[in-house]
mmCIF file with all atom_site columns, C-alpha atoms in Angstrom:
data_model
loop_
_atom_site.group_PDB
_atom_site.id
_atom_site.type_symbol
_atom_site.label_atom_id
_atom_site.label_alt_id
_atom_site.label_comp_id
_atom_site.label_asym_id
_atom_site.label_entity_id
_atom_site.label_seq_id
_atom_site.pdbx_PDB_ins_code
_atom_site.Cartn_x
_atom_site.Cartn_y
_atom_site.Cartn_z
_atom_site.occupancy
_atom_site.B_iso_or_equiv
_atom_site.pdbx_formal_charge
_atom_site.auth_seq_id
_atom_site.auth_comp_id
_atom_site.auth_asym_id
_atom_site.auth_atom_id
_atom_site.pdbx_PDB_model_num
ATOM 1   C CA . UNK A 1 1   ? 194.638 339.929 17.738 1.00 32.00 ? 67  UNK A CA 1
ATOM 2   C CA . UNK A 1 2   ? 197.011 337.024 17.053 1.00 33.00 ? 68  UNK A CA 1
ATOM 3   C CA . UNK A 1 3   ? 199.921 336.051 19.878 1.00 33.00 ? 69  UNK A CA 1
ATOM 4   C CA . UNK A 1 4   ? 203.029 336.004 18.825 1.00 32.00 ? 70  UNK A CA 1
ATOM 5   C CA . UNK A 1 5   ? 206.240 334.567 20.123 1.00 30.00 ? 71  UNK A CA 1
ATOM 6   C CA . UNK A 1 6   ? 207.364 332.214 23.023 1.00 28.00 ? 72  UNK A CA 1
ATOM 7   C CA . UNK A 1 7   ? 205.258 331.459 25.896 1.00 25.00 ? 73  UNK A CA 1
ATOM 8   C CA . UNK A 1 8   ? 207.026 332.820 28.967 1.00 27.00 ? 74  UNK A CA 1
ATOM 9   C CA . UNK A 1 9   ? 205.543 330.523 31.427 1.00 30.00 ? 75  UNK A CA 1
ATOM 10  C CA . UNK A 1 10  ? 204.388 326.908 32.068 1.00 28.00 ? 76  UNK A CA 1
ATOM 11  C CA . UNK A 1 11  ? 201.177 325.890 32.993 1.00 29.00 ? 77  UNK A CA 1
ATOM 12  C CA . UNK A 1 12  ? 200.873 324.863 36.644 1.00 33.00 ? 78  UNK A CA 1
ATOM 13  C CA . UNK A 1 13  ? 200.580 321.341 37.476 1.00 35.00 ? 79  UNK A CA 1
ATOM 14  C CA . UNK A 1 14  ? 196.708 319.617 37.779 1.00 40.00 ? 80  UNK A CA 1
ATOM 15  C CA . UNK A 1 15  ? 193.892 320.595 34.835 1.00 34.00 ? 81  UNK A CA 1
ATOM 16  C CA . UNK A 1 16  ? 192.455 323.896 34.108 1.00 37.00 ? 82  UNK A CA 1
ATOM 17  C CA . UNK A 1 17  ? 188.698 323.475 33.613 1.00 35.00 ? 83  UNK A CA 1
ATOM 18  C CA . UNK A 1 18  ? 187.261 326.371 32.185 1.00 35.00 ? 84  UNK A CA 1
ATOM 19  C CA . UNK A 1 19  ? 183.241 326.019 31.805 1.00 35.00 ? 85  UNK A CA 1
ATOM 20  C CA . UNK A 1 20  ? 181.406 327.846 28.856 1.00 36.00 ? 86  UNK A CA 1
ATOM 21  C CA . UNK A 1 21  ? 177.754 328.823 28.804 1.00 35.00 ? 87  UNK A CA 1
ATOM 22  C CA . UNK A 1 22  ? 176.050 326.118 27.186 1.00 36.00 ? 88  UNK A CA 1
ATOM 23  C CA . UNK A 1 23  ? 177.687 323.035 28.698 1.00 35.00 ? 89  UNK A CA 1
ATOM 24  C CA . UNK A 1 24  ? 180.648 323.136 26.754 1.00 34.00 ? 90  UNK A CA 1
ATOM 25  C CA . UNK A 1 25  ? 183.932 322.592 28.859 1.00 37.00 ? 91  UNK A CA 1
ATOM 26  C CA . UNK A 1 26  ? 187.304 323.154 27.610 1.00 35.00 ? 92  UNK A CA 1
ATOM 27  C CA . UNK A 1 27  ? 189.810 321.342 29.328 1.00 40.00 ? 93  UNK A CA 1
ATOM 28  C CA . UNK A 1 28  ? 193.061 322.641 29.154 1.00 40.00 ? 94  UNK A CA 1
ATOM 29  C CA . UNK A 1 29  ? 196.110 320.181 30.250 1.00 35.00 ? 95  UNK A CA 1
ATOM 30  C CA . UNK A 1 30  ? 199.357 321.326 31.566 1.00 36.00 ? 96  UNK A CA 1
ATOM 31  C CA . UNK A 1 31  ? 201.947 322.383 28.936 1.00 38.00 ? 97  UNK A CA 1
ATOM 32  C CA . UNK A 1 32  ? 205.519 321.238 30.228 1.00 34.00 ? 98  UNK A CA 1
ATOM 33  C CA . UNK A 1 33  ? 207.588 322.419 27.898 1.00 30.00 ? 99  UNK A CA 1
ATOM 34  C CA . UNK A 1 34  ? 208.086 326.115 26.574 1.00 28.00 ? 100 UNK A CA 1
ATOM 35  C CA . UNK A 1 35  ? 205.980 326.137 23.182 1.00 41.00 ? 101 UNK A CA 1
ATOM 36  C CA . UNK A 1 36  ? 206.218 328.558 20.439 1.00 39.00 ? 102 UNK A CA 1
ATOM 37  C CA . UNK A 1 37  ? 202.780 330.003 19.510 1.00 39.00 ? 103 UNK A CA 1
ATOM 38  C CA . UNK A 1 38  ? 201.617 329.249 16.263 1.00 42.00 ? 104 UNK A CA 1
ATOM 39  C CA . UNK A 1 39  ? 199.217 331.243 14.052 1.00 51.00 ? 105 UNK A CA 1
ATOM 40  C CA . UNK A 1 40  ? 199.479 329.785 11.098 1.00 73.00 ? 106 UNK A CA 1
ATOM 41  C CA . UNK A 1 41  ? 196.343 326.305 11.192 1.00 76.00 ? 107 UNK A CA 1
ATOM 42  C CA . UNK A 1 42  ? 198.882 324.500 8.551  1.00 79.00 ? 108 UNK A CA 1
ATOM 43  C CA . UNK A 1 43  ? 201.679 324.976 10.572 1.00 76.00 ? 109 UNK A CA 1
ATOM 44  C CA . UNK A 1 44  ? 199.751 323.628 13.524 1.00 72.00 ? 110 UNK A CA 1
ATOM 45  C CA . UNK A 1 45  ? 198.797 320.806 11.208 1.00 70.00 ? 111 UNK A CA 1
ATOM 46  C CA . UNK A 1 46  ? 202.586 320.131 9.961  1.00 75.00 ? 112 UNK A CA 1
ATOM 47  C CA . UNK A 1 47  ? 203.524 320.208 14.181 1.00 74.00 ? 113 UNK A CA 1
ATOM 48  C CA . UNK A 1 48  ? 201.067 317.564 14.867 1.00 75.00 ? 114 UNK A CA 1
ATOM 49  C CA . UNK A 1 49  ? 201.667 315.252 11.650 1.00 72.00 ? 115 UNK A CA 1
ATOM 50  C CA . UNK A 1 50  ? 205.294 315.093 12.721 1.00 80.00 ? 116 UNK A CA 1
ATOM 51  C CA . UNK A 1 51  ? 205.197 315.051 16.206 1.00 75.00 ? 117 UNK A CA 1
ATOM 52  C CA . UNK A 1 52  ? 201.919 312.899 16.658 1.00 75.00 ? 118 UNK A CA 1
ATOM 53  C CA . UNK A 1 53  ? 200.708 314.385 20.640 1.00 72.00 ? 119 UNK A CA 1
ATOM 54  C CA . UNK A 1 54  ? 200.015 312.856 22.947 1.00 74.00 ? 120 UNK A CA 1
ATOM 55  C CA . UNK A 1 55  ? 201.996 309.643 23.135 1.00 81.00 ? 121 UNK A CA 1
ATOM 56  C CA . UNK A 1 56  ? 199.297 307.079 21.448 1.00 87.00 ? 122 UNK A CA 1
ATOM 57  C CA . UNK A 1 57  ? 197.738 304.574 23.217 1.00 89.00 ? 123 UNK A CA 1
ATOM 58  C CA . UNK A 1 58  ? 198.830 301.402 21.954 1.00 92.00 ? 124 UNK A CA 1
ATOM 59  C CA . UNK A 1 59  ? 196.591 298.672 23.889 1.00 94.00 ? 125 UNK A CA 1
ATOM 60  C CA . UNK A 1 60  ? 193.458 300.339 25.050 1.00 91.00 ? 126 UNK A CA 1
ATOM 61  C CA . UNK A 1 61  ? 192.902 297.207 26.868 1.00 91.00 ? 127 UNK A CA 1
ATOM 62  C CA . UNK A 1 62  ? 195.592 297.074 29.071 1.00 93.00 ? 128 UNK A CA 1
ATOM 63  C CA . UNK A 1 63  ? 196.737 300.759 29.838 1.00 91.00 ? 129 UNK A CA 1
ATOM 64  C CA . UNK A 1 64  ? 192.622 302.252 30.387 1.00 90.00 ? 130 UNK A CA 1
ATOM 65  C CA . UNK A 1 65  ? 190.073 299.371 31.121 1.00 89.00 ? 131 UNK A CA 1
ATOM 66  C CA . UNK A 1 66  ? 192.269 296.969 33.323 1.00 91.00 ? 132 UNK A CA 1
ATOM 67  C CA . UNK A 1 67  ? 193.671 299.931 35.047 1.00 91.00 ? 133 UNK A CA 1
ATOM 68  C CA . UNK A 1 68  ? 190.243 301.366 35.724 1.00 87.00 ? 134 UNK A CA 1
ATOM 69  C CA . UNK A 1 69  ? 191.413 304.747 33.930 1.00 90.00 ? 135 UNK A CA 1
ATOM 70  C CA . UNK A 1 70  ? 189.503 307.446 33.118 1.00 87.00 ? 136 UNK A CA 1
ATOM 71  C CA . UNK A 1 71  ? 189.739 311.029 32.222 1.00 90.00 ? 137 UNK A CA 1
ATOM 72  C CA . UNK A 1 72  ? 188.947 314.259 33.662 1.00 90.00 ? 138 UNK A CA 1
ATOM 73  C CA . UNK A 1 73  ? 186.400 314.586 30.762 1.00 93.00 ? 139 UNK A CA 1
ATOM 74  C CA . UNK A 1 74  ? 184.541 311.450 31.221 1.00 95.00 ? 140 UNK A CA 1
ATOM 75  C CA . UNK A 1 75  ? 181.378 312.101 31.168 1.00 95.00 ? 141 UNK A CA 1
ATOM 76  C CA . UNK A 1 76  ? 179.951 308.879 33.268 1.00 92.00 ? 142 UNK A CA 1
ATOM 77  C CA . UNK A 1 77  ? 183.098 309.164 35.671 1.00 90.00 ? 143 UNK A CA 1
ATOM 78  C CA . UNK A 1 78  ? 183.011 313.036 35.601 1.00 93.00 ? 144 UNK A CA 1
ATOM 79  C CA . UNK A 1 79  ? 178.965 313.403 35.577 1.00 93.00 ? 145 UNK A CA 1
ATOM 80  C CA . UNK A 1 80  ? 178.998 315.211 39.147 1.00 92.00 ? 146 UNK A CA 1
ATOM 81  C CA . UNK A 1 81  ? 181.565 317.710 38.175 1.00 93.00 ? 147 UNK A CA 1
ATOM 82  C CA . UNK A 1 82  ? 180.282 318.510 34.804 1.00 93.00 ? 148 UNK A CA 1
ATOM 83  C CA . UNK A 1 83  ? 176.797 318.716 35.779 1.00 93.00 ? 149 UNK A CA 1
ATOM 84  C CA . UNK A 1 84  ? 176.966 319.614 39.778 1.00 95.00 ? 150 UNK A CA 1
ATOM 85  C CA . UNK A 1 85  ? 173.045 320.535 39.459 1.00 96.00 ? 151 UNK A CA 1
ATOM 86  C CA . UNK A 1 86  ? 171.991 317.923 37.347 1.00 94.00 ? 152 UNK A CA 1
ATOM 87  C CA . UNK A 1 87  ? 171.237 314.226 38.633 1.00 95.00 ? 153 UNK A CA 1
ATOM 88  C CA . UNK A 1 88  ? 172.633 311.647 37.246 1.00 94.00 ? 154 UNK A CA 1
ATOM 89  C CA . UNK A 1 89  ? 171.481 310.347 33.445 1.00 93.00 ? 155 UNK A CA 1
ATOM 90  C CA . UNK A 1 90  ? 171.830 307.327 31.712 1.00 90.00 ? 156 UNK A CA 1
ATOM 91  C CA . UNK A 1 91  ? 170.033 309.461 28.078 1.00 94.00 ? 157 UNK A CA 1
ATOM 92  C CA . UNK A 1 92  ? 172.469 309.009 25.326 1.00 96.00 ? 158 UNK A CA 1
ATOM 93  C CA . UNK A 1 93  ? 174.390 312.286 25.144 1.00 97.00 ? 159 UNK A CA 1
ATOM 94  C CA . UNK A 1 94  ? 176.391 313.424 21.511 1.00 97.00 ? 160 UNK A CA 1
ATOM 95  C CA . UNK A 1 95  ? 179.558 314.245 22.476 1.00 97.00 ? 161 UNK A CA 1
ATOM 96  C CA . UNK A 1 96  ? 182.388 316.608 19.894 1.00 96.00 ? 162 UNK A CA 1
ATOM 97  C CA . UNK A 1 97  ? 185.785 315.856 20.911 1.00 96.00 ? 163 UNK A CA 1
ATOM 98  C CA . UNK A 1 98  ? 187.267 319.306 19.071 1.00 92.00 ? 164 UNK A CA 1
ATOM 99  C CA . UNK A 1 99  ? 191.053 318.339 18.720 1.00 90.00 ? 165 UNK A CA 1
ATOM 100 C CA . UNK A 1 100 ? 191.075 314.526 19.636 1.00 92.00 ? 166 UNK A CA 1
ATOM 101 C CA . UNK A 1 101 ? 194.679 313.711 18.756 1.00 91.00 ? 167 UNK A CA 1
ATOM 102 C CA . UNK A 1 102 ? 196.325 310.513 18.924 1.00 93.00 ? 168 UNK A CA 1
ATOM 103 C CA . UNK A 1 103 ? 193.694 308.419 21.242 1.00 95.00 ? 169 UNK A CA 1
ATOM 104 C CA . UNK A 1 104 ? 190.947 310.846 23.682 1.00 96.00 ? 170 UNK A CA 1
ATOM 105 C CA . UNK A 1 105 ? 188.309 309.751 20.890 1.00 97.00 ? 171 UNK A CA 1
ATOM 106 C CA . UNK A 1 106 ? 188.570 306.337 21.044 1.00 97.00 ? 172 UNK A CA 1
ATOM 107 C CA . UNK A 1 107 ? 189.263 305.795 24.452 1.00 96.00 ? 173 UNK A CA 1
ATOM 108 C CA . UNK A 1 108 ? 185.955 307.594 25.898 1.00 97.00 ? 174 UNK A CA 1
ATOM 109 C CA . UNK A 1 109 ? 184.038 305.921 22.704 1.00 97.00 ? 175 UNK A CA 1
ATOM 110 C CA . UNK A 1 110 ? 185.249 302.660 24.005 1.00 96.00 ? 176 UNK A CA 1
ATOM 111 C CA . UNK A 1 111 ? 184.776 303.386 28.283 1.00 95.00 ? 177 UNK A CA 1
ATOM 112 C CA . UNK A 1 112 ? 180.868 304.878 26.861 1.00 96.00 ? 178 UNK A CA 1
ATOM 113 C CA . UNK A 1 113 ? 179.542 302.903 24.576 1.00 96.00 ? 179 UNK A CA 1
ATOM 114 C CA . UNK A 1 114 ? 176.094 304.553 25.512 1.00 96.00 ? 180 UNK A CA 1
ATOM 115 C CA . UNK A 1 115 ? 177.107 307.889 24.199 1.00 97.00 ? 181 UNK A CA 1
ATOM 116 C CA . UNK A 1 116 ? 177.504 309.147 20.437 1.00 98.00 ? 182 UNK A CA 1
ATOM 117 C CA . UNK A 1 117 ? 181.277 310.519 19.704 1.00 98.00 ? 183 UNK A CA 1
ATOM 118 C CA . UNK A 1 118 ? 182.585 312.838 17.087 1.00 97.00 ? 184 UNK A CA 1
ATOM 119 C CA . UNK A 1 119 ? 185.795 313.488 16.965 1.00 96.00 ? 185 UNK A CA 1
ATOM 120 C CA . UNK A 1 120 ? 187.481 316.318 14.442 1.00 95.00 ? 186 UNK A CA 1
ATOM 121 C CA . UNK A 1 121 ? 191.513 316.933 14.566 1.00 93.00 ? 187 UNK A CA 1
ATOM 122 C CA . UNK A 1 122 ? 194.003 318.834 12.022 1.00 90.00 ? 188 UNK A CA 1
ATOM 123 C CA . UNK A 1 123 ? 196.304 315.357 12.036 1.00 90.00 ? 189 UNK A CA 1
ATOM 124 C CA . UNK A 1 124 ? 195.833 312.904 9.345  1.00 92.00 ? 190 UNK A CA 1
ATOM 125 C CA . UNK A 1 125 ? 198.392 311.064 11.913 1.00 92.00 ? 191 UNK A CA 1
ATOM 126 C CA . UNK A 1 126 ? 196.924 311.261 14.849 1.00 93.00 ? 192 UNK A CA 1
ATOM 127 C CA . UNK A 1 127 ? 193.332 310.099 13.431 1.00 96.00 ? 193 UNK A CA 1
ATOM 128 C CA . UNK A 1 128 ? 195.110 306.792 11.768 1.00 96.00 ? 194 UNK A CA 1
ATOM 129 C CA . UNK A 1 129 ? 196.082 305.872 15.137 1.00 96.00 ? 195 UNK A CA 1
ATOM 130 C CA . UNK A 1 130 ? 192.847 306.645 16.545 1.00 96.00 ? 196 UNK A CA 1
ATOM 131 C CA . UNK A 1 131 ? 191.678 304.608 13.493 1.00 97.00 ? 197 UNK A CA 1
ATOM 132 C CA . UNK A 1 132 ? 193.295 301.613 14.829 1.00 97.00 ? 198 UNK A CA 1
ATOM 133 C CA . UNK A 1 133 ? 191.929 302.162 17.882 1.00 97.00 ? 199 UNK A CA 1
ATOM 134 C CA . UNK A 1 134 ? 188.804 301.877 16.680 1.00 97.00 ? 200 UNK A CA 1
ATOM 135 C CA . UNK A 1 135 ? 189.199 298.375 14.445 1.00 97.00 ? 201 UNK A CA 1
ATOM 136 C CA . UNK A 1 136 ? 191.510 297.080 17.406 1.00 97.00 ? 202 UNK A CA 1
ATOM 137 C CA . UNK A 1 137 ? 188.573 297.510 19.876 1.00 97.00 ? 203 UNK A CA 1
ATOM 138 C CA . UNK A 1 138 ? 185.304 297.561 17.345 1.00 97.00 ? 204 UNK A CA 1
ATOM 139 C CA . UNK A 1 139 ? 184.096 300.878 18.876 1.00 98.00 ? 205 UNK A CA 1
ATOM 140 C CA . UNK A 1 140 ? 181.226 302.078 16.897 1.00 98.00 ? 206 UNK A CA 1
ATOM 141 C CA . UNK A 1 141 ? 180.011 304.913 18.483 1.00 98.00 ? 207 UNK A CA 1
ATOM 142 C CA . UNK A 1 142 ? 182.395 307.128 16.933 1.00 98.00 ? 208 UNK A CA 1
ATOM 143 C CA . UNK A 1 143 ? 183.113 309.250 13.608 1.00 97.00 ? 209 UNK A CA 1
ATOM 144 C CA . UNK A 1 144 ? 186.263 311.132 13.147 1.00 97.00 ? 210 UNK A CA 1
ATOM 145 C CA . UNK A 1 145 ? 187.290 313.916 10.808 1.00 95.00 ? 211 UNK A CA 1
ATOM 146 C CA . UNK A 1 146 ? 189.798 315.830 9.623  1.00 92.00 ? 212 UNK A CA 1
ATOM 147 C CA . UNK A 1 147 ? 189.236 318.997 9.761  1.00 90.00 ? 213 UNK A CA 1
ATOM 148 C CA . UNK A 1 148 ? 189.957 322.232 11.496 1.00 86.00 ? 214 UNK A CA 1
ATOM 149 C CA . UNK A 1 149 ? 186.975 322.111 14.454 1.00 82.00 ? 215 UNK A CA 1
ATOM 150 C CA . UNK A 1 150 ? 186.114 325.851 13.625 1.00 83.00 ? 216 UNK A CA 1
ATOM 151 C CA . UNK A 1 151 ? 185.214 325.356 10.286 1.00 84.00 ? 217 UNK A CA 1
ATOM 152 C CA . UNK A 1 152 ? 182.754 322.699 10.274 1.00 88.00 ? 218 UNK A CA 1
ATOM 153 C CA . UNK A 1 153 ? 178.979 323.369 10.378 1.00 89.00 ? 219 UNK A CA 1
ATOM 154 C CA . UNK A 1 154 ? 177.404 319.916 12.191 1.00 90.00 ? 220 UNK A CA 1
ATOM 155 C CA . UNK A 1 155 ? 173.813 319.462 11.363 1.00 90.00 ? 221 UNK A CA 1
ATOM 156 C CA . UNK A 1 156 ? 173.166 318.316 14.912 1.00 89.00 ? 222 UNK A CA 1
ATOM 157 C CA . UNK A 1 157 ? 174.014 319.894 18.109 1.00 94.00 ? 223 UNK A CA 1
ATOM 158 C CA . UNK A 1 158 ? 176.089 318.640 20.705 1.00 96.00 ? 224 UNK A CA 1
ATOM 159 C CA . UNK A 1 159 ? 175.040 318.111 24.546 1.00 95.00 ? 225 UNK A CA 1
ATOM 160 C CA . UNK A 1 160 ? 178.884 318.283 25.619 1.00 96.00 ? 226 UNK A CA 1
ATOM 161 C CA . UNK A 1 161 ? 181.980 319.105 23.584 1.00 94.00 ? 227 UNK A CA 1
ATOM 162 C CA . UNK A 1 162 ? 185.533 318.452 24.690 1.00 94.00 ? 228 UNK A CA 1
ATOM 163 C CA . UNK A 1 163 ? 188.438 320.252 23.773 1.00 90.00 ? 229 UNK A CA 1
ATOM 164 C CA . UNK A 1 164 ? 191.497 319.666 25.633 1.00 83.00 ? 230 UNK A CA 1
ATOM 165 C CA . UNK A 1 165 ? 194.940 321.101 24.817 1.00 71.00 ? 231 UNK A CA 1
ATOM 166 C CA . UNK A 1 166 ? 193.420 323.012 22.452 1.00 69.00 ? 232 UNK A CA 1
ATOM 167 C CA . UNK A 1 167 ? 192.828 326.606 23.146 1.00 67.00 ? 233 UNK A CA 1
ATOM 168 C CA . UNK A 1 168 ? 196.831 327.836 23.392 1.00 55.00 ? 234 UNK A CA 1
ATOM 169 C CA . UNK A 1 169 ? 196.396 327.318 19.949 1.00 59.00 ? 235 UNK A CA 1
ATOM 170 C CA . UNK A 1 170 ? 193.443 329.999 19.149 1.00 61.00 ? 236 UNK A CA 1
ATOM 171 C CA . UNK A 1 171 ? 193.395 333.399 18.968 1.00 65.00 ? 237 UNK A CA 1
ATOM 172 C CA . UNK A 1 172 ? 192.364 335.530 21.493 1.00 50.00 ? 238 UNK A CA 1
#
């Protein structure tokens, strides 16, 4: 069934890490603002083209690397919460970032350069700023689309995808 209508609560503070069979995590990141549900995938593309989310990175450089940033996701930061029964592994892993907005694909393309990246998002926008990213910091271990994530058939499989912010959007 599709939601309708206005959320009627705000997601507490800290992540929400909800782990599907297979290795695929979704993350889903605190909403702080009410948000009206939307059902309609070119609405959700018209939301995102004008109100580009989240605020884009502008000097990978300076706000991630020097900082010694990283995100929840991260999956060389993040190996021994993603994969608790695993050791660690240095093997190349192909990684979908399934709604990468403005900046999440380039910046863990850029802090992994031993890993593969895809990463697929409604918003022409959002994917010429990751686009910049990308020329601004010669990452090459990343292909973006635009596309909704759903409807795309890969021809190789993924050993982790990340999807964060993402499923408030979906149907139940």
């Amino acid at each position: 069934s599709r939601r309708s209508g206005t959320l009627s609560s705000i997601a507490p503070q800290g992540n929400t890490i909800k782990i599907i069979k297979n290795n695929i995590f979704f993350i889903n990141l605190p909403l702080y603002l009410r948000a009206s549900t939307i059902c309609n995938i070119s609405d959700l593309t018209d939301q995102y083209n004008n109100y580009i989310y989240p605020k884009p990175t502008e000097n990978l450089s300076e706000e991630w690397i020097k900082k010694n940033r990283f995100q929840i996701c991260d999956p060389n930061y993040c190996w021994h919460r993603l994969w608790p029964e695993k050791p660690y592994s240095s093997k190349r892993l192909d990684i979908l970032i399934a709604g990468c907005g403005s900046d999440q694909a380039a910046i863990l393309a850029k802090c992994n350069p031993n890993h593969n990246f895809v990463g697929i998002d409604l918003s022409e926008n959002s994917l010429k700023h990751e686009k910049k990213l990308i020329q601004e910091n010669k990452i090459d271990n990343l292909k973006l689309f635009r596309d909704d994530f759903r409807s795309v058939k890969f021809k190789n499989k993924f050993d982790y995808i990340i999807s964060s912010g993402v499923i408030h959007h979906l149907d139940d």
